[in-house]
Coordinates of C-alpha atoms in Angstrom, one line a residue:
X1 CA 31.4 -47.7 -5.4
X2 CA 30.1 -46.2 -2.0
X3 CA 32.7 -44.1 -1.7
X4 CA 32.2 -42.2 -5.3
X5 CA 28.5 -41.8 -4.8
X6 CA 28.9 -40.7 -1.8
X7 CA 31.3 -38.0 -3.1
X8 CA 29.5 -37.0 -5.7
X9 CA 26.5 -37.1 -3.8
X10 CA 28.7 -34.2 -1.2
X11 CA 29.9 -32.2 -4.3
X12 CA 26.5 -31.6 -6.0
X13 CA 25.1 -30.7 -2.6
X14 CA 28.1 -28.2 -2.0
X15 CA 27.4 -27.1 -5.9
X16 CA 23.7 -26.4 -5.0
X17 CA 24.3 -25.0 -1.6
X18 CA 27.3 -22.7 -3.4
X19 CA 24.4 -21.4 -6.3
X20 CA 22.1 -20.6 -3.6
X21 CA 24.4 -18.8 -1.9
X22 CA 25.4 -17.0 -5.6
X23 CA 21.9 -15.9 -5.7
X24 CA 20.6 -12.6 -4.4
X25 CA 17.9 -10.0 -5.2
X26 CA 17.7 -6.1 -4.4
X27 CA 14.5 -5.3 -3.2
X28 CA 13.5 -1.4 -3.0
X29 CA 10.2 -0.2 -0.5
X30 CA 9.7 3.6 1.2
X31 CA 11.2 3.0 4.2
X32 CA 10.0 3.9 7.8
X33 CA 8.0 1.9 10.0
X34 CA 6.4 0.2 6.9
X35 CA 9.7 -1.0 5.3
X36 CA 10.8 -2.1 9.0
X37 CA 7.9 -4.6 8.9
X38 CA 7.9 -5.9 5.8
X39 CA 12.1 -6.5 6.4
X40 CA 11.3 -8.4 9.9
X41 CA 8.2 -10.3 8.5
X42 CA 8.9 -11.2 5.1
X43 CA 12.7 -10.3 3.7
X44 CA 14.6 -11.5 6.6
X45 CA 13.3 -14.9 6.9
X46 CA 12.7 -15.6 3.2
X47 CA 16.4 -14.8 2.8
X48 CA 17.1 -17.1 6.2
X49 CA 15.2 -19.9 4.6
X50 CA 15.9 -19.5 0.7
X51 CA 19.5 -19.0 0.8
X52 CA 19.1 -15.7 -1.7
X53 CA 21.1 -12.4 -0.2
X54 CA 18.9 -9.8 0.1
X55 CA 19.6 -5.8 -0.5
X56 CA 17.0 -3.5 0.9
X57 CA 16.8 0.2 -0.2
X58 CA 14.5 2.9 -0.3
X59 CA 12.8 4.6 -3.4
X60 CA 10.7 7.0 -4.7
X61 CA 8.1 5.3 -6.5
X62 CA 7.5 4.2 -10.4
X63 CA 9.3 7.1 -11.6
X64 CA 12.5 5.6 -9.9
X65 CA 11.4 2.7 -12.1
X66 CA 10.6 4.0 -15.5
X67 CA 13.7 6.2 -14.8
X68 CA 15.9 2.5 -14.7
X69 CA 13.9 0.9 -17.6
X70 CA 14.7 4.0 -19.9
X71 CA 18.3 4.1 -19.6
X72 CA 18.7 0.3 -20.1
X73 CA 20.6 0.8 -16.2
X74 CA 17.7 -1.4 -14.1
X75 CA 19.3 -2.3 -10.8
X76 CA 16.5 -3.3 -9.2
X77 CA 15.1 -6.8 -8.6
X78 CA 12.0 -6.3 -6.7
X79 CA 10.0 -3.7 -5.5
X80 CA 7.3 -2.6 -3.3
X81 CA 4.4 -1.0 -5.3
X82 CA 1.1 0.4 -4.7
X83 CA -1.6 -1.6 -6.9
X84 CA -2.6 1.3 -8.9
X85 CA 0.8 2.6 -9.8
X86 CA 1.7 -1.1 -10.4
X87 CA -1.4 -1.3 -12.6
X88 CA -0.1 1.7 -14.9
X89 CA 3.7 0.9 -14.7
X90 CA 2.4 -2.8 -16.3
X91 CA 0.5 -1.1 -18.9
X92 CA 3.9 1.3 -19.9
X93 CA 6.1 -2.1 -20.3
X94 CA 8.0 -1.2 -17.1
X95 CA 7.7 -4.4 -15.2
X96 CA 7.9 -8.0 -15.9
X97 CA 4.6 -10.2 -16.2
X98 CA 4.4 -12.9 -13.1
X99 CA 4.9 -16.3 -13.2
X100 CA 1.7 -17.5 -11.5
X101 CA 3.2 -21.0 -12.4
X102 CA 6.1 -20.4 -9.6
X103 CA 4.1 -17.8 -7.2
X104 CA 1.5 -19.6 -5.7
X105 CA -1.6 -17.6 -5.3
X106 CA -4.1 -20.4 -4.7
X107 CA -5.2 -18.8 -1.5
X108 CA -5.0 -15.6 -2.2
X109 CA -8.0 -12.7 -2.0
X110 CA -9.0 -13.1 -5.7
X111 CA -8.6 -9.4 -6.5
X112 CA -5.2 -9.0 -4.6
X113 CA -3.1 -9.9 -8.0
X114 CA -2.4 -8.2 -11.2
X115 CA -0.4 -9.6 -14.5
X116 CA 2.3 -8.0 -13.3
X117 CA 2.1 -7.2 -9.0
X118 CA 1.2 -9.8 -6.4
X119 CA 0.1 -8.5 -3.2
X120 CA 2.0 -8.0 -0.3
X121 CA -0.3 -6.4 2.0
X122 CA -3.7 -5.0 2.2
X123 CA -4.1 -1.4 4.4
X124 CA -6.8 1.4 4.1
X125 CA -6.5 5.1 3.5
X126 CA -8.7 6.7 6.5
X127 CA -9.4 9.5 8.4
X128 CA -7.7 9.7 11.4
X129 CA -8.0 12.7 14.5
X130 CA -6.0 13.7 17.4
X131 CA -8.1 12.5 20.7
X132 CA -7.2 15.4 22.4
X133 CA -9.1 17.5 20.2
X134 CA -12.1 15.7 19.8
X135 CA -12.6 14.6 23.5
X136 CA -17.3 13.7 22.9
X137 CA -17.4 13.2 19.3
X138 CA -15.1 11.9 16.6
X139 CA -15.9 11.7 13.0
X140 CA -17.4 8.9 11.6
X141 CA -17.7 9.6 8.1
X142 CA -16.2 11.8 5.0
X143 CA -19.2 14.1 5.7
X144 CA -17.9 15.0 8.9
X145 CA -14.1 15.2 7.9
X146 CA -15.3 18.3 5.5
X147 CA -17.4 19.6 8.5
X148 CA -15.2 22.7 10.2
X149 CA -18.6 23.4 12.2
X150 CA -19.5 20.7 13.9
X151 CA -15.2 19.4 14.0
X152 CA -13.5 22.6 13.6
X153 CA -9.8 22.4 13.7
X154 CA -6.5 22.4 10.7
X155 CA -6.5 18.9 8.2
X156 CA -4.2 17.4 6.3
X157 CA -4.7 15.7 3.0
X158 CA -3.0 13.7 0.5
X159 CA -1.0 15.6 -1.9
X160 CA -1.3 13.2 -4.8
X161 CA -4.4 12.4 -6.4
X162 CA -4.2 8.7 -5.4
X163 CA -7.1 8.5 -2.4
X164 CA -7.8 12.3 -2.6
X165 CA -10.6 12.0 -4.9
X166 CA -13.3 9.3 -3.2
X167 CA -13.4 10.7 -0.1
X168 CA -14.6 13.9 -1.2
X169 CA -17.5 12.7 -3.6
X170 CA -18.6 10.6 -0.3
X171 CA -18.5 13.9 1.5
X172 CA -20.5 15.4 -1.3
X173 CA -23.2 12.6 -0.8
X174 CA -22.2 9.9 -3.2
X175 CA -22.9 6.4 -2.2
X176 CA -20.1 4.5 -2.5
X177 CA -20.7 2.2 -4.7
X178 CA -21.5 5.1 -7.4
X179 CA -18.3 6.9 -6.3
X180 CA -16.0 5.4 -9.5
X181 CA -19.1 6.2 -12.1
X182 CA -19.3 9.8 -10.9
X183 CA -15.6 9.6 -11.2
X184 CA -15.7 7.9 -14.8
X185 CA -15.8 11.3 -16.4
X186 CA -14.0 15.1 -16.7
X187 CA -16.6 16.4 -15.1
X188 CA -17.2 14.1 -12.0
X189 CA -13.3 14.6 -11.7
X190 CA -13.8 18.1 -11.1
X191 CA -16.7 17.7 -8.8
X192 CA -14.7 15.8 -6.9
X193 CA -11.9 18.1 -7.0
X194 CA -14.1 21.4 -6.2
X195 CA -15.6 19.5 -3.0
X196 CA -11.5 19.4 -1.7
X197 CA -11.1 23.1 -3.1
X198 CA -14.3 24.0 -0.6
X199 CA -11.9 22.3 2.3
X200 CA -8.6 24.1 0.9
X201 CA -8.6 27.2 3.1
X202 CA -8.5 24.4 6.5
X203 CA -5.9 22.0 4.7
X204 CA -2.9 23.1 6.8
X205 CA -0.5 20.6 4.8
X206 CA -1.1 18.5 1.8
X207 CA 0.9 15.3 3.1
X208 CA 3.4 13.3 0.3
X209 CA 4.2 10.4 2.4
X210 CA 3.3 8.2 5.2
X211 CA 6.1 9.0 7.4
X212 CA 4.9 12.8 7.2
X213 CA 1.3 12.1 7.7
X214 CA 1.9 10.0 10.6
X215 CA 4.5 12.4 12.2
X216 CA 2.1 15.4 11.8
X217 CA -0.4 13.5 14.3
X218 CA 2.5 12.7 16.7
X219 CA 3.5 16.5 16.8
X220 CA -0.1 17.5 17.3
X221 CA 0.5 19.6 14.2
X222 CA -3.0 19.3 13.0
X223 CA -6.6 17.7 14.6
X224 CA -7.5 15.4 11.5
X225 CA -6.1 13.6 8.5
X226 CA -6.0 11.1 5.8
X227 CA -3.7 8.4 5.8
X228 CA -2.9 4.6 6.1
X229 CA -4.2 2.9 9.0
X230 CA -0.8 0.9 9.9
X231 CA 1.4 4.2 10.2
X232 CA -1.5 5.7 12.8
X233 CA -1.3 2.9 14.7
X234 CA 2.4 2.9 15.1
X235 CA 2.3 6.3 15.6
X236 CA -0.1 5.7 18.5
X237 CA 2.2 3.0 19.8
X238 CA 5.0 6.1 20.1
X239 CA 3.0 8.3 22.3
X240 CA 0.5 10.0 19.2
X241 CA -2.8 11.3 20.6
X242 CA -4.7 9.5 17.2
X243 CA -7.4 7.4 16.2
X244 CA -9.5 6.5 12.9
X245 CA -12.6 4.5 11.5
X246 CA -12.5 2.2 8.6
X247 CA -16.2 3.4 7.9
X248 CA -16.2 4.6 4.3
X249 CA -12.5 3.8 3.9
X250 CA -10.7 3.0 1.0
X251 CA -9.6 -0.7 0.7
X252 CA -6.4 -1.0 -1.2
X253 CA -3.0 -3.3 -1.7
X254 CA 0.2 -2.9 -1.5
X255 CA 1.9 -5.5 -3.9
X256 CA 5.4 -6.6 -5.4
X257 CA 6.8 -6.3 -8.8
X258 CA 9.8 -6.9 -11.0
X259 CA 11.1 -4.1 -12.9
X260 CA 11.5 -5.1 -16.8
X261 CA 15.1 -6.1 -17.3
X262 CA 15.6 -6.8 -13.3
X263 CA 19.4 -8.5 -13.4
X264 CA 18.1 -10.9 -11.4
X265 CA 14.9 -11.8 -12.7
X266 CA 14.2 -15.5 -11.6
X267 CA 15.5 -15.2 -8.5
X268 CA 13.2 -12.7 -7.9
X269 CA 10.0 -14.6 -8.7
X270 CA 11.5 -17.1 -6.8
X271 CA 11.8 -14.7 -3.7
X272 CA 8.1 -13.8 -4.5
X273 CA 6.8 -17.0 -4.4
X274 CA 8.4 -17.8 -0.4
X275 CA 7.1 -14.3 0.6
X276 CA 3.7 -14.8 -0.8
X277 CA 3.8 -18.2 1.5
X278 CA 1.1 -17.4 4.7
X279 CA 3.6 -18.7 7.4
X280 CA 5.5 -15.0 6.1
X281 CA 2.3 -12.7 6.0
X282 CA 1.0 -14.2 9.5
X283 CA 3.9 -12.6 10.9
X284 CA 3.4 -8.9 8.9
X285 CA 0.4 -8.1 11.7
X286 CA 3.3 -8.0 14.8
X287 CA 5.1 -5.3 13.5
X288 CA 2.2 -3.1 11.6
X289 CA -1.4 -3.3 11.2
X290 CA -1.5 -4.6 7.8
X291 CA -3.6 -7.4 6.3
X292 CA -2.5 -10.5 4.4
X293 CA -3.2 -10.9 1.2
X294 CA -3.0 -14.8 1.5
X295 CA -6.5 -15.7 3.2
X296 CA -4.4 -18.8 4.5
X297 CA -2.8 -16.9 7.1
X298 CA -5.6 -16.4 9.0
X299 CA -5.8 -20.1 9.6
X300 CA -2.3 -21.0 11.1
X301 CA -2.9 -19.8 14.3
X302 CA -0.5 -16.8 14.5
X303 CA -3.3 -14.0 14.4
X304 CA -5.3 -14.1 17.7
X305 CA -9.1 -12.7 16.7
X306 CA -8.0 -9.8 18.7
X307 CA -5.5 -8.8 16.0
X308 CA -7.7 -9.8 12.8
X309 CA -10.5 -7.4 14.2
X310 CA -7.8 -4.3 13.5
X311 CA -6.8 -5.5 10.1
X312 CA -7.9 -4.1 7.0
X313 CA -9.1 -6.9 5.5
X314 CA -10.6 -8.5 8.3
X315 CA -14.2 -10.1 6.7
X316 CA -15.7 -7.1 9.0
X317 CA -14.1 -4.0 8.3
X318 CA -13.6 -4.8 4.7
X319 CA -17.7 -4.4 4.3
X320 CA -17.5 -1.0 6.1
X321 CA -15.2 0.0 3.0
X322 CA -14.8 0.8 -0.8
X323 CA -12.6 -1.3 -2.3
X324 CA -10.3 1.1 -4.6
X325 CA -10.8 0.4 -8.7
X326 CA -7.7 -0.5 -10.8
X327 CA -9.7 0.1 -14.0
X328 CA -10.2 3.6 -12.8
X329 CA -6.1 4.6 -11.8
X330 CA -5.5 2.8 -15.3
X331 CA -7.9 4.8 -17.0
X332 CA -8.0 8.1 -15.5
X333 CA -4.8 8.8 -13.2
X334 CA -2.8 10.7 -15.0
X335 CA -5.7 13.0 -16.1
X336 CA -6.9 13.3 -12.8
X337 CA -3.5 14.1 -11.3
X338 CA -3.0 16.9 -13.7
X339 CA -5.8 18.6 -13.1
X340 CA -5.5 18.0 -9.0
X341 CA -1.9 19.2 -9.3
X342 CA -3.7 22.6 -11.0
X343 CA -5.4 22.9 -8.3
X344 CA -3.3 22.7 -5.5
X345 CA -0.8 25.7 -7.4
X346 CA -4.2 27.5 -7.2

């Protein structure tokens, strides 16, 4: 009687160690040094501990997405979003609504989840300037970003409306908490918009990615940027002559979402749930300088105070910042982007 429990005691933990093995999910991010950290701190050892195969690739965005979702072809499991884009792709029917049930989010930041994205990281879009330019004063705020007098020297700025459009109403004098009412409107759009076409004629590159934005500091190519803080420190690890403030920055998320029709659906909320865990996001701050999302993490020990006082959402710096509005991107995005996109043909 031992002896057949004992067997089929072996053969159903050989089944379940066979259907774990069966399982896998293809996860798609943007690659560089961002991807690289997210693979080392969260896919690898999720996959390690879970049993589930994990394919990484690279792709463009939502459009890579919607592109799947329309042609019934969705090879995708998982993928790394920003919150806004996430916000909107929800809202089309492109992704799957989360199973908060299996994800456990207890701990998490309460705004760092959506129906249908849980976050993954938190990071800030800032201004950032080549030290070697700058040698007795650096900018502090928006207001000196758009000041060629007192900071003269070539910019960069985003190329997509995403982040483009706070900055310059704070350069204009908005407060920041008034920022997304001035925005709440065509014409505060376009105020927003002119204030960037005043700083046109010193924008030597309107950036589309946070490999190029970083890169263009570590080639010197121009003496101030925006961009997300994580890429400038790595790039400042390689040798970049670059620094920023999180003083009037914009507090965002990056998140994870399941395409609508993603082959391998449960899995991949199960995979969401182990890398939403905090002993995975602890790890996230060794390889860039990205937040959790789970507040837990701060408590287990692996993040020394020195590291939490360069993270985004740090207690500190996140008061120095304007969180960014995913009622606005919903509302007004694709608006605003047309009529950015106008402008830059200009």
């Amino acid at each position: 009687m031992k002896t057949s429990i004992g067997l089929t005691l072996a053969a159903t933990l050989l089944a379940s160690t066979a259907l774990a093995q069966d399982k896998q999910v293809t996860i798609a991010s943007w690659g560089g040094s961002y991807q690289e950290a997210q693979s080392k701190a969260l896919f690898q050892p999720a996959a390690e501990a879970t049993g589930i195969a994990v394919k990484e690739e690279t792709y463009g965005g939502m459009s890579d997405v919607r592109l799947q979702v329309s042609s019934g072809a969705v090879t995708l499991d998982i993928v790394a979003s920003g919150s806004g884009s996430a916000a909107r792709a929800g809202a089309e029917g492109l992704l799957e609504p989360l199973d908060y049930d299996v994800i456990d989010v207890s701990s998490f930041y309460p705004t760092l989840k959506s129906e249908f994205c849980v976050g993954g990281d938190v990071f800030s879009t800032v201004y950032a300037w080549n030290t070697d330019t700058y040698t007795d004063a650096a900018p502090q705020s928006w207001a000196d970003f758009w000041d060629v007098e007192t900071f003269p020297g070539s910019r960069a700025y985003r190329g997509k409306v995403a982040g483009a459009l706070e900055p310059a109403l704070m350069a204009d004098g908005v407060a920041p908490e008034d920022v997304y009412s001035v925005l709440d409107s065509e014409d505060g759009i376009e105020r927003a918009i002119n204030k960037i076409r005043e700083l046109k004629p010193n924008i030597a590159v309107f950036w589309s990615s946070g490999a190029q934005h970083a890169q263009l500091m570590k080639d010197g190519e121009v003496d101030m940027t925006t961009g997300w803080n994580g890429r400038f420190d790595n790039a400042a690890k390689d040798g970049a002559k670059v620094a920023y403030s999180f003083n009037q920055a914009l507090l965002d998320y990056d998140c994870f979402a399941i395409p609508k029709g993603a082959p391998n659906r449960d899995t991949a909320m199960e995979f969401l749930a182990e890398i939403s865990k905090a002993e995975y996001q602890d790890d996230l701050p060794k390889y860039i300088t990205y937040g959790p999302t789970n507040k837990a993490a701060y408590d287990t020990g692996v993040i020394s105070a020195e590291v939490a006082a360069g993270l985004p959402s740090s207690p500190e710096n996140a008061a120095l910042q304007l969180p960014i509005s995913l009622e606005w991107y919903a509302k007004w995005e694709t608006i605003a982007d047309e009529m950015y996109q106008e402008m830059l043909t200009e």
